Structure formats: C-alpha cells, structure tokens
Amino acid sequence: LGVVSPKYEVVQNYEGFSFIDTFTNNSGAKIETAGSLNGGRRVFITAKMPTDLVVDGDNSPIENYIVFHNSHDGSTSVTAVVTPIRVVCQNTLAAALGSKNKISFKHTKNIGNNLYNETRAAMLLGLNEGAMEKFKEDFAKMRAEVVLQRDILKFATDVFVDNEKTRKELAVCGYNWGIVDSLPAQTHKSIQHFLH
C-alpha cells in the first residue's frame, strides 16, 4: 500500500492492461513477458512488435518492444513505453521506463476513458515508429564510431577497478593492455570477462 491523494483512482490490473488488448489488436504485437515486482505493487507486460529495427550494414536486428507498466502504491502512472529493452526484472524495467518515448495515464477519474481510447493506441503506434527511426539513427552513429582499445580499457577500469593507486597506474601507462595481466586476480578476471 501507499499514501495517495483523494483524487487517486485505483486501476486494477485487468483495467490497466485492457489498453494492451486494443494496442495488440491494432499493431500485431505479441505479449512476450509479464511480471509483478515488490509484492505486487508494480506490474508490467512487455509486447514485442512484429518488426525489428535493422541498422544499415548490420545483420543483427534490434528487437522492438512496448512495455506497459502500472503501480498500485501511487508511485507511478499507468505507462506505455517504446524501447529496445526486453523487460524481465526490476533493472530492465527501470532502464525501459527511463525512455522519453512514452505515454502515461494518471490515476484520476478519467483514466478509464484514456485506457479504452483507440486514439491513444494509435498515438502509441505513431510514437513507436518515430522512436524506432530515432533509435536507428543513434545506433548507426554508434556503429560508425571508432573505439580504440585504450578507450575500452579505460571504461573497464572505471567500472571494475576500485583501487585508486591501480587506477592511476593504468592512466599513467596510457591504458596499455600489457598492464592488465599485472592487476589483482579478481580485477583481471572481471575485465577479461567484460571484454569477452
């Protein structure tokens, strides 16, 4: 339970996700995952869109999802978000909800009208198309970026090395790969695992 205002309207799961029926019927999306978090306080459903995102020159398609999310503790609105992230847990849900490509329905007396509104479903389809084009542009830019080995080692150092002296040694040597073997065993193992 959570503390909510007098204007707060409870949305049961079957009501909150009725929007999904309208959306999947109009888009060809298929429900792929669903989950309940924090003892049922938050619930989500992930629908996979029928078309994947393909970046020019790359044979690895990026899957396209719409995530529907509702909370029962007053912490969030009912939300539908466009994302390339397949939500299966708290961490992936948090990452997906960080997207700007979403529509939300506040828990007020008008929420029922919003959830059963085909115009909202059509709006989400348009949002999906625009977001996928933007993702495609962003991924193409990333793919064209040249990443040097020292940049990868610097990133790995920032993530895995908590010893300030070791960080300084790596920086002084210009993030030379030869020094990785001299790192403490656990750090060496973490960096090697990250790189493969």
Short mmCIF file of C-alpha atoms in Angstrom, two decimals:
data_model
loop_
_atom_site.label_atom_id
_atom_site.label_comp_id
_atom_site.label_asym_id
_atom_site.label_seq_id
_atom_site.Cartn_x
_atom_site.Cartn_y
_atom_site.Cartn_z
CA LEU A 1 0.00 0.00 0.00
CA GLY A 2 1.00 3.61 -0.49
CA VAL A 3 -0.16 7.07 0.51
CA VAL A 4 -2.23 8.66 -2.25
CA SER A 5 -4.34 11.81 -2.69
CA PRO A 6 -8.17 11.81 -2.53
CA LYS A 7 -8.22 12.21 -6.35
CA TYR A 8 -6.35 8.93 -6.84
CA GLU A 9 -8.32 6.34 -8.79
CA VAL A 10 -7.45 2.68 -8.27
CA VAL A 11 -6.73 0.82 -11.51
CA GLN A 12 -6.95 -2.95 -11.29
CA ASN A 13 -4.58 -4.97 -13.46
CA TYR A 14 -7.32 -6.10 -15.83
CA GLU A 15 -8.37 -2.45 -16.31
CA GLY A 16 -4.87 -1.06 -16.61
CA PHE A 17 -3.86 -3.58 -19.21
CA SER A 18 -7.10 -3.54 -21.17
CA PHE A 19 -5.28 -0.90 -23.20
CA ILE A 20 -2.93 -3.69 -24.31
CA ASP A 21 -5.78 -5.57 -25.99
CA THR A 22 -6.64 -2.56 -28.13
CA PHE A 23 -3.00 -1.93 -28.90
CA THR A 24 -2.05 -5.51 -29.80
CA ASN A 25 -5.16 -5.94 -31.95
CA ASN A 26 -4.23 -2.84 -33.95
CA SER A 27 -0.47 -3.38 -34.17
CA GLY A 28 0.15 -7.12 -34.47
CA ALA A 29 2.30 -7.02 -31.31
CA LYS A 30 2.53 -10.21 -29.22
CA ILE A 31 2.77 -10.30 -25.45
CA GLU A 32 6.13 -11.79 -24.52
CA THR A 33 6.79 -11.23 -20.81
CA ALA A 34 4.85 -10.16 -17.73
CA GLY A 35 5.80 -9.71 -14.13
CA SER A 36 4.98 -8.47 -10.70
CA LEU A 37 7.51 -6.63 -8.53
CA ASN A 38 7.69 -5.53 -4.89
CA GLY A 39 4.98 -7.89 -3.70
CA GLY A 40 2.59 -6.88 -6.48
CA ARG A 41 2.97 -3.13 -6.00
CA ARG A 42 4.24 -2.80 -9.58
CA VAL A 43 3.28 -4.88 -12.60
CA PHE A 44 4.42 -4.89 -16.21
CA ILE A 45 3.70 -6.55 -19.53
CA THR A 46 6.09 -6.49 -22.49
CA ALA A 47 4.73 -6.75 -26.03
CA LYS A 48 7.11 -7.49 -28.88
CA MET A 49 6.36 -5.54 -32.03
CA PRO A 50 6.16 -7.53 -35.29
CA THR A 51 9.07 -5.66 -36.90
CA ASP A 52 12.61 -5.39 -35.59
CA LEU A 53 14.94 -2.47 -36.05
CA VAL A 54 17.71 -3.12 -38.56
CA VAL A 55 20.67 -0.74 -38.69
CA ASP A 56 22.12 -0.31 -42.19
CA GLY A 57 25.17 -2.51 -42.69
CA ASP A 58 24.47 -4.65 -39.64
CA ASN A 59 22.90 -8.11 -39.74
CA SER A 60 21.93 -8.09 -36.06
CA PRO A 61 18.32 -6.90 -35.69
CA ILE A 62 17.35 -4.97 -32.59
CA GLU A 63 14.05 -6.11 -31.16
CA ASN A 64 11.30 -3.57 -30.70
CA TYR A 65 9.09 -3.61 -27.58
CA ILE A 66 6.25 -1.73 -25.97
CA VAL A 67 6.25 -2.04 -22.18
CA PHE A 68 3.06 -1.44 -20.21
CA HIS A 69 3.54 -0.64 -16.53
CA ASN A 70 1.21 0.06 -13.61
CA SER A 71 1.77 0.64 -9.91
CA HIS A 72 -0.64 0.04 -7.05
CA ASP A 73 1.20 2.16 -4.47
CA GLY A 74 0.79 5.60 -6.03
CA SER A 75 4.41 5.78 -7.18
CA THR A 76 3.75 5.96 -10.94
CA SER A 77 1.09 6.42 -13.59
CA VAL A 78 -0.07 3.68 -15.94
CA THR A 79 2.62 3.93 -18.60
CA ALA A 80 3.27 2.58 -22.10
CA VAL A 81 6.87 2.99 -23.27
CA VAL A 82 8.66 2.27 -26.57
CA THR A 83 12.03 0.59 -26.01
CA PRO A 84 14.56 -1.87 -27.44
CA ILE A 85 14.81 -3.37 -23.93
CA ARG A 86 13.09 -6.68 -23.17
CA VAL A 87 11.81 -6.22 -19.63
CA VAL A 88 12.16 -9.25 -17.36
CA CYS A 89 13.13 -7.75 -13.96
CA GLN A 90 13.36 -4.59 -11.84
CA ASN A 91 16.59 -3.43 -13.52
CA THR A 92 15.38 -3.81 -17.09
CA LEU A 93 12.05 -2.17 -16.15
CA ALA A 94 13.89 0.82 -14.68
CA ALA A 95 16.02 1.11 -17.83
CA ALA A 96 12.97 0.93 -20.11
CA LEU A 97 10.97 3.47 -18.09
CA GLY A 98 13.87 5.92 -18.43
CA SER A 99 12.91 6.40 -22.09
CA LYS A 100 11.28 9.65 -23.21
CA ASN A 101 9.23 7.67 -25.74
CA LYS A 102 6.16 7.01 -23.64
CA ILE A 103 2.62 7.95 -22.86
CA SER A 104 1.20 7.98 -19.35
CA PHE A 105 -2.26 7.86 -17.83
CA LYS A 106 -2.69 9.44 -14.40
CA HIS A 107 -4.69 7.61 -11.76
CA THR A 108 -7.60 10.07 -11.90
CA LYS A 109 -11.33 9.66 -12.60
CA ASN A 110 -10.72 9.97 -16.39
CA ILE A 111 -8.27 7.07 -16.53
CA GLY A 112 -10.91 4.62 -17.74
CA ASN A 113 -11.67 6.78 -20.77
CA ASN A 114 -7.97 7.07 -21.55
CA LEU A 115 -7.31 3.36 -21.27
CA TYR A 116 -10.17 2.35 -23.56
CA ASN A 117 -9.32 5.01 -26.13
CA GLU A 118 -8.31 3.73 -29.59
CA THR A 119 -6.82 7.14 -30.40
CA ARG A 120 -4.30 6.60 -27.61
CA ALA A 121 -3.38 3.20 -29.04
CA ALA A 122 -2.92 4.77 -32.48
CA MET A 123 -0.82 7.53 -30.89
CA LEU A 124 1.42 4.90 -29.32
CA LEU A 125 1.89 3.24 -32.73
CA GLY A 126 2.99 6.59 -34.16
CA LEU A 127 5.29 7.14 -31.20
CA ASN A 128 6.78 3.68 -31.82
CA GLU A 129 7.51 4.45 -35.46
CA GLY A 130 9.16 7.77 -34.61
CA ALA A 131 11.17 6.27 -31.75
CA MET A 132 12.42 3.39 -33.89
CA GLU A 133 13.66 5.82 -36.54
CA LYS A 134 15.49 7.80 -33.86
CA PHE A 135 16.96 4.60 -32.38
CA LYS A 136 18.09 3.62 -35.87
CA GLU A 137 19.88 6.95 -36.35
CA ASP A 138 21.50 6.74 -32.91
CA PHE A 139 22.65 3.13 -33.41
CA ALA A 140 24.04 3.98 -36.86
CA LYS A 141 26.08 6.81 -35.30
CA MET A 142 27.36 4.49 -32.59
CA ARG A 143 28.26 1.85 -35.18
CA ALA A 144 30.27 4.41 -37.16
CA GLU A 145 32.24 5.47 -34.07
CA VAL A 146 35.81 4.21 -33.89
CA VAL A 147 36.60 2.84 -30.43
CA LEU A 148 40.25 2.37 -29.54
CA GLN A 149 41.47 -0.43 -27.29
CA ARG A 150 42.71 2.08 -24.71
CA ASP A 151 39.18 3.57 -24.57
CA ILE A 152 37.74 0.14 -23.82
CA LEU A 153 40.32 -0.48 -21.10
CA LYS A 154 39.66 2.98 -19.61
CA PHE A 155 35.93 2.20 -19.48
CA ALA A 156 36.60 -1.22 -17.92
CA THR A 157 38.91 0.46 -15.38
CA ASP A 158 36.20 2.96 -14.44
CA VAL A 159 33.75 0.12 -13.90
CA PHE A 160 35.86 -2.61 -12.29
CA VAL A 161 38.87 -1.00 -10.57
CA ASP A 162 38.07 0.46 -7.16
CA ASN A 163 41.69 0.86 -6.03
CA GLU A 164 42.80 4.46 -6.65
CA LYS A 165 46.50 3.51 -6.90
CA THR A 166 45.75 0.94 -9.64
CA ARG A 167 43.60 3.47 -11.50
CA LYS A 168 46.47 5.96 -11.50
CA GLU A 169 48.94 3.30 -12.71
CA LEU A 170 46.64 2.42 -15.62
CA ALA A 171 46.21 6.09 -16.52
CA VAL A 172 49.98 6.75 -16.37
CA CYS A 173 50.70 3.85 -18.73
CA GLY A 174 48.09 5.19 -21.18
CA TYR A 175 45.72 2.27 -20.57
CA ASN A 176 48.19 -0.14 -22.13
CA TRP A 177 46.80 -3.67 -22.42
CA GLY A 178 50.08 -5.14 -21.20
CA ILE A 179 49.43 -3.95 -17.66
CA VAL A 180 46.12 -5.84 -17.37
CA ASP A 181 47.97 -9.06 -16.54
CA SER A 182 49.60 -7.37 -13.53
CA LEU A 183 46.26 -6.37 -11.97
CA PRO A 184 44.90 -8.16 -8.89
CA ALA A 185 43.34 -11.53 -9.81
CA GLN A 186 39.69 -10.56 -9.27
CA THR A 187 40.04 -7.27 -11.19
CA HIS A 188 41.89 -9.06 -14.01
CA LYS A 189 39.16 -11.71 -14.16
CA SER A 190 36.36 -9.08 -14.20
CA ILE A 191 37.98 -7.09 -17.00
CA GLN A 192 38.69 -10.22 -19.07
CA HIS A 193 35.09 -11.40 -18.60
CA PHE A 194 33.80 -7.95 -19.61
CA LEU A 195 35.95 -7.93 -22.75
CA HIS A 196 34.74 -11.34 -23.91
#
